[in-house]
Amino acid sequence: MKDYFILLMLFALLSCEKEPEVVSAGQPSGRLLVKTEYRTSYGHVQADSFIYDHKGLNKRIFYYQGAYNSEKLFVYKENMIQMFGNNGGVLEPDFMTELKFDQEKRLSSIIFKTCCDYVTASEIFFEYKSGPKPSAASGTVNATYTFNDAGNLVKNNIFMSGNTYEFVMTYDDKANPYKQLPYYEFDSHYFSENNVLNYKQYKDGVLMHEVVYDYTYDAEGYPLKMVSDRDTTYYYYR
């Protein structure tokens, strides 16, 4: 098992230090996820379409109840990903996210910038080390991420405001279709190599929420259908 302590801090100013080595996006290998369809037990249907170019994901289009809803456009510039959102039917800057990597090509920081003037709204720093978790300064959230040998996030502990939140996941051994997408959201569905089978959420040691997932796979081991307690997701590839 691999344990990493990651320190998340919010800042309003950029660092003046030399930028680390850049990791390019690049066209992912393997089957590409081109559409997901999410159906709830209440009859609501949401679909996402994914369009790619030679650099990777180029556009994500959202549909709700069968109708066009909105879209996001991704532009890659060295170590920066710019995201543009739909505003009244016209693609305008929604916000900008800048990703930085260390010399081992691990994510070292994410900078979120506001629309239009691109002033830094917040920045998240990542620190990889073993040992006791660092003490939390004011305005700081400490988190630990534990991975198994397959590269799956199996445990996430968050320490803030005197409380401990723990998220525990188990996985199958099949390919995770979301892994091909350039999302740096800290959710096990995007972060891990395989697909989540069971998800538990604790607060100060008390189980607050649990979700069980069941999958149907194609011949190559990619999920075609995922059923949870309240909803069903369908996956389409090319």
Coordinates of C-alpha atoms in Angstrom, one line a residue:
M1 CA 0.0 0.0 0.0
K2 CA 1.2 3.5 -0.7
D3 CA 0.4 6.4 1.6
Y4 CA 0.7 10.0 0.5
F5 CA 0.0 13.0 2.6
I6 CA -1.3 15.8 0.5
L7 CA -1.6 19.3 1.9
L8 CA -4.3 21.5 0.5
M9 CA -4.0 25.2 1.0
L10 CA -5.9 28.1 -0.4
F11 CA -4.0 31.1 -1.5
A12 CA -4.8 34.3 -3.4
L13 CA -1.3 35.0 -4.7
L14 CA 0.9 33.0 -7.1
S15 CA 4.4 31.6 -6.2
C16 CA 7.4 33.2 -7.8
E17 CA 9.4 29.9 -7.8
K18 CA 10.7 28.3 -10.9
E19 CA 8.1 26.1 -12.6
P20 CA 8.6 22.4 -12.5
E21 CA 8.8 20.1 -15.5
V22 CA 5.7 20.1 -17.7
V23 CA 3.7 17.1 -18.5
S24 CA 1.8 17.3 -21.8
A25 CA -1.8 16.0 -22.1
G26 CA -1.4 13.8 -25.2
Q27 CA -3.9 11.6 -26.9
P28 CA -4.8 8.8 -24.5
S29 CA -4.4 5.2 -25.4
G30 CA -7.0 2.4 -25.3
R31 CA -10.8 2.8 -25.9
L32 CA -12.1 6.3 -25.6
L33 CA -15.3 7.1 -23.7
V34 CA -17.5 9.1 -26.1
K35 CA -20.8 9.2 -24.2
T36 CA -22.3 8.5 -20.8
E37 CA -26.0 8.3 -20.0
Y38 CA -27.1 8.7 -16.4
R39 CA -30.6 7.7 -15.4
T40 CA -32.1 8.2 -12.0
S41 CA -34.8 6.2 -10.3
Y42 CA -36.9 9.4 -10.5
G43 CA -36.9 9.3 -14.3
H44 CA -34.3 12.0 -14.9
V45 CA -31.9 11.5 -17.7
Q46 CA -28.6 13.3 -18.1
A47 CA -26.1 12.5 -21.0
D48 CA -22.5 13.7 -21.5
S49 CA -20.8 13.5 -24.9
F50 CA -17.0 13.7 -25.2
I51 CA -15.2 14.9 -28.3
Y52 CA -11.5 14.5 -28.8
D53 CA -8.7 16.0 -31.0
H54 CA -5.0 15.0 -31.3
K55 CA -4.2 16.5 -27.9
G56 CA -7.0 14.7 -25.9
L57 CA -10.4 15.7 -24.8
N58 CA -11.5 18.8 -26.7
K59 CA -15.2 19.3 -25.8
R60 CA -17.7 17.9 -23.3
I61 CA -21.4 18.5 -24.2
F62 CA -24.1 18.1 -21.5
Y63 CA -27.7 17.1 -22.3
Y64 CA -30.7 16.9 -19.9
Q65 CA -33.9 15.0 -20.6
G66 CA -32.7 14.6 -24.2
A67 CA -32.2 18.3 -24.8
Y68 CA -28.9 20.3 -25.2
N69 CA -28.0 21.9 -21.9
S70 CA -24.5 23.3 -22.0
E71 CA -20.9 22.5 -23.0
K72 CA -17.3 22.9 -22.0
L73 CA -14.3 23.5 -24.4
F74 CA -10.8 22.4 -23.3
V75 CA -7.7 24.1 -24.6
Y76 CA -4.2 22.8 -23.8
K77 CA -1.3 25.2 -23.4
E78 CA 1.9 23.6 -22.1
N79 CA 1.2 23.0 -18.4
M80 CA -2.1 24.8 -18.5
I81 CA -5.6 23.6 -19.3
Q82 CA -8.1 26.4 -20.2
M83 CA -11.8 25.6 -19.9
F84 CA -14.4 27.6 -21.7
G85 CA -18.1 27.4 -20.8
N86 CA -21.4 28.1 -22.6
N87 CA -23.0 31.4 -21.7
G88 CA -26.3 32.1 -23.5
G89 CA -25.4 29.9 -26.4
V90 CA -22.0 31.5 -26.9
L91 CA -18.7 30.0 -25.8
E92 CA -17.1 32.5 -23.4
P93 CA -14.4 32.1 -20.8
D94 CA -15.9 30.4 -17.8
F95 CA -12.8 29.9 -15.7
M96 CA -9.2 28.8 -16.2
T97 CA -7.4 26.0 -14.4
E98 CA -3.6 25.8 -14.5
L99 CA -1.9 22.5 -13.6
K100 CA 1.7 22.2 -12.5
F101 CA 3.8 19.1 -12.1
D102 CA 7.0 18.2 -10.2
Q103 CA 10.1 16.6 -11.7
E104 CA 8.6 13.1 -11.1
K105 CA 5.6 14.2 -13.2
R106 CA 3.3 14.2 -10.2
L107 CA 0.7 16.9 -9.8
S108 CA 2.2 19.6 -7.6
S109 CA -0.4 22.4 -7.7
I110 CA -3.7 23.4 -9.3
I111 CA -4.5 27.1 -9.7
F112 CA -8.1 28.2 -10.2
K113 CA -8.5 31.6 -12.0
T114 CA -11.7 33.6 -12.4
C115 CA -13.4 34.5 -15.6
C116 CA -12.2 37.3 -17.9
D117 CA -9.5 39.0 -15.7
Y118 CA -8.1 35.6 -14.7
V119 CA -7.3 36.7 -11.1
T120 CA -6.2 33.7 -9.0
A121 CA -9.2 32.6 -6.9
S122 CA -7.4 29.8 -5.1
E123 CA -4.5 27.4 -5.3
I124 CA -4.1 23.8 -4.1
F125 CA -0.7 22.4 -3.3
F126 CA 0.2 18.7 -3.2
E127 CA 2.9 17.3 -0.9
Y128 CA 3.9 13.7 -1.2
K129 CA 5.5 12.2 1.9
S130 CA 5.2 9.4 4.5
G131 CA 4.9 9.8 8.3
P132 CA 2.7 11.7 10.7
K133 CA 0.3 14.1 9.0
P134 CA 1.3 17.8 9.3
S135 CA -0.5 20.1 11.7
A136 CA -3.3 22.1 10.0
A137 CA -2.7 25.8 10.0
S138 CA -5.5 28.3 9.8
G139 CA -7.3 28.1 6.5
T140 CA -5.7 24.7 5.7
V141 CA -7.1 21.3 5.1
N142 CA -4.9 18.2 5.5
A143 CA -5.8 15.1 3.6
T144 CA -4.2 11.7 3.2
Y145 CA -4.6 9.4 0.2
T146 CA -3.9 5.7 0.3
F147 CA -3.4 3.7 -2.9
N148 CA -3.3 -0.1 -3.4
D149 CA -0.7 -1.7 -5.7
A150 CA -3.1 -1.5 -8.7
G151 CA -3.1 2.3 -8.4
N152 CA -6.5 2.7 -6.9
L153 CA -7.5 5.2 -4.3
V154 CA -8.7 2.9 -1.5
K155 CA -8.8 5.4 1.4
N156 CA -9.1 9.2 1.7
N157 CA -8.9 10.9 5.1
I158 CA -9.6 14.6 5.5
F159 CA -8.8 16.6 8.6
M160 CA -10.5 20.0 9.1
S161 CA -12.2 22.0 11.7
G162 CA -11.6 19.4 14.4
N163 CA -13.4 16.6 12.4
T164 CA -12.1 13.6 10.5
Y165 CA -13.8 12.5 7.4
E166 CA -12.9 9.1 5.9
F167 CA -13.8 7.7 2.5
V168 CA -13.2 4.0 1.8
M169 CA -13.4 2.4 -1.6
T170 CA -13.1 -1.2 -3.0
Y171 CA -12.7 -1.9 -6.8
D172 CA -13.0 -4.4 -9.6
D173 CA -10.0 -5.3 -11.8
K174 CA -11.4 -3.8 -15.0
A175 CA -10.5 -0.6 -17.0
N176 CA -11.8 2.7 -15.7
P177 CA -13.2 4.6 -18.7
Y178 CA -12.9 8.0 -16.9
K179 CA -9.1 7.5 -16.5
Q180 CA -8.8 8.7 -20.1
L181 CA -10.3 12.1 -19.4
P182 CA -8.1 15.0 -18.2
Y183 CA -10.0 15.6 -15.0
Y184 CA -8.1 16.3 -11.8
E185 CA -11.1 16.0 -9.6
F186 CA -10.4 14.1 -6.4
D187 CA -13.0 11.5 -6.8
S188 CA -12.3 7.8 -7.0
H189 CA -14.3 7.5 -10.2
Y190 CA -11.7 9.7 -12.1
F191 CA -8.6 9.1 -10.0
S192 CA -8.2 5.3 -10.1
E193 CA -7.2 2.6 -12.5
N194 CA -10.2 0.4 -11.9
N195 CA -14.0 0.9 -11.1
V196 CA -15.5 1.4 -7.7
L197 CA -17.5 -1.5 -6.3
N198 CA -18.2 -0.1 -2.8
Y199 CA -18.0 3.4 -1.4
K200 CA -18.3 4.3 2.3
Q201 CA -18.2 7.7 4.0
Y202 CA -17.5 8.2 7.7
K203 CA -17.4 11.2 9.9
D204 CA -15.4 10.8 13.1
G205 CA -15.6 7.1 12.8
V206 CA -19.4 6.9 12.2
L207 CA -20.7 5.5 8.9
M208 CA -22.7 8.2 7.2
H209 CA -23.3 6.9 3.7
E210 CA -22.6 3.8 1.6
V211 CA -23.1 3.0 -2.1
V212 CA -22.7 -0.3 -3.9
Y213 CA -22.1 -0.5 -7.6
D214 CA -22.7 -3.4 -10.0
Y215 CA -21.3 -3.5 -13.5
T216 CA -21.9 -5.1 -16.9
Y217 CA -18.7 -5.3 -19.0
D218 CA -17.8 -5.8 -22.7
A219 CA -15.4 -8.4 -24.0
E220 CA -12.4 -6.1 -23.4
G221 CA -13.4 -5.5 -19.8
Y222 CA -14.8 -1.9 -20.2
P223 CA -18.0 -1.2 -18.3
L224 CA -21.1 -0.9 -20.4
K225 CA -23.5 -0.4 -17.5
M226 CA -23.2 0.6 -13.9
V227 CA -26.1 0.2 -11.4
S228 CA -26.1 1.7 -8.0
D229 CA -28.8 2.0 -5.3
R230 CA -30.6 4.9 -7.0
D231 CA -29.4 5.2 -10.6
T232 CA -28.0 3.6 -13.7
T233 CA -25.2 4.8 -16.0
Y234 CA -24.5 3.5 -19.5
Y235 CA -21.1 3.9 -21.2
Y236 CA -20.4 4.2 -25.0
Y237 CA -17.0 4.0 -26.6
R238 CA -15.1 4.2 -29.8

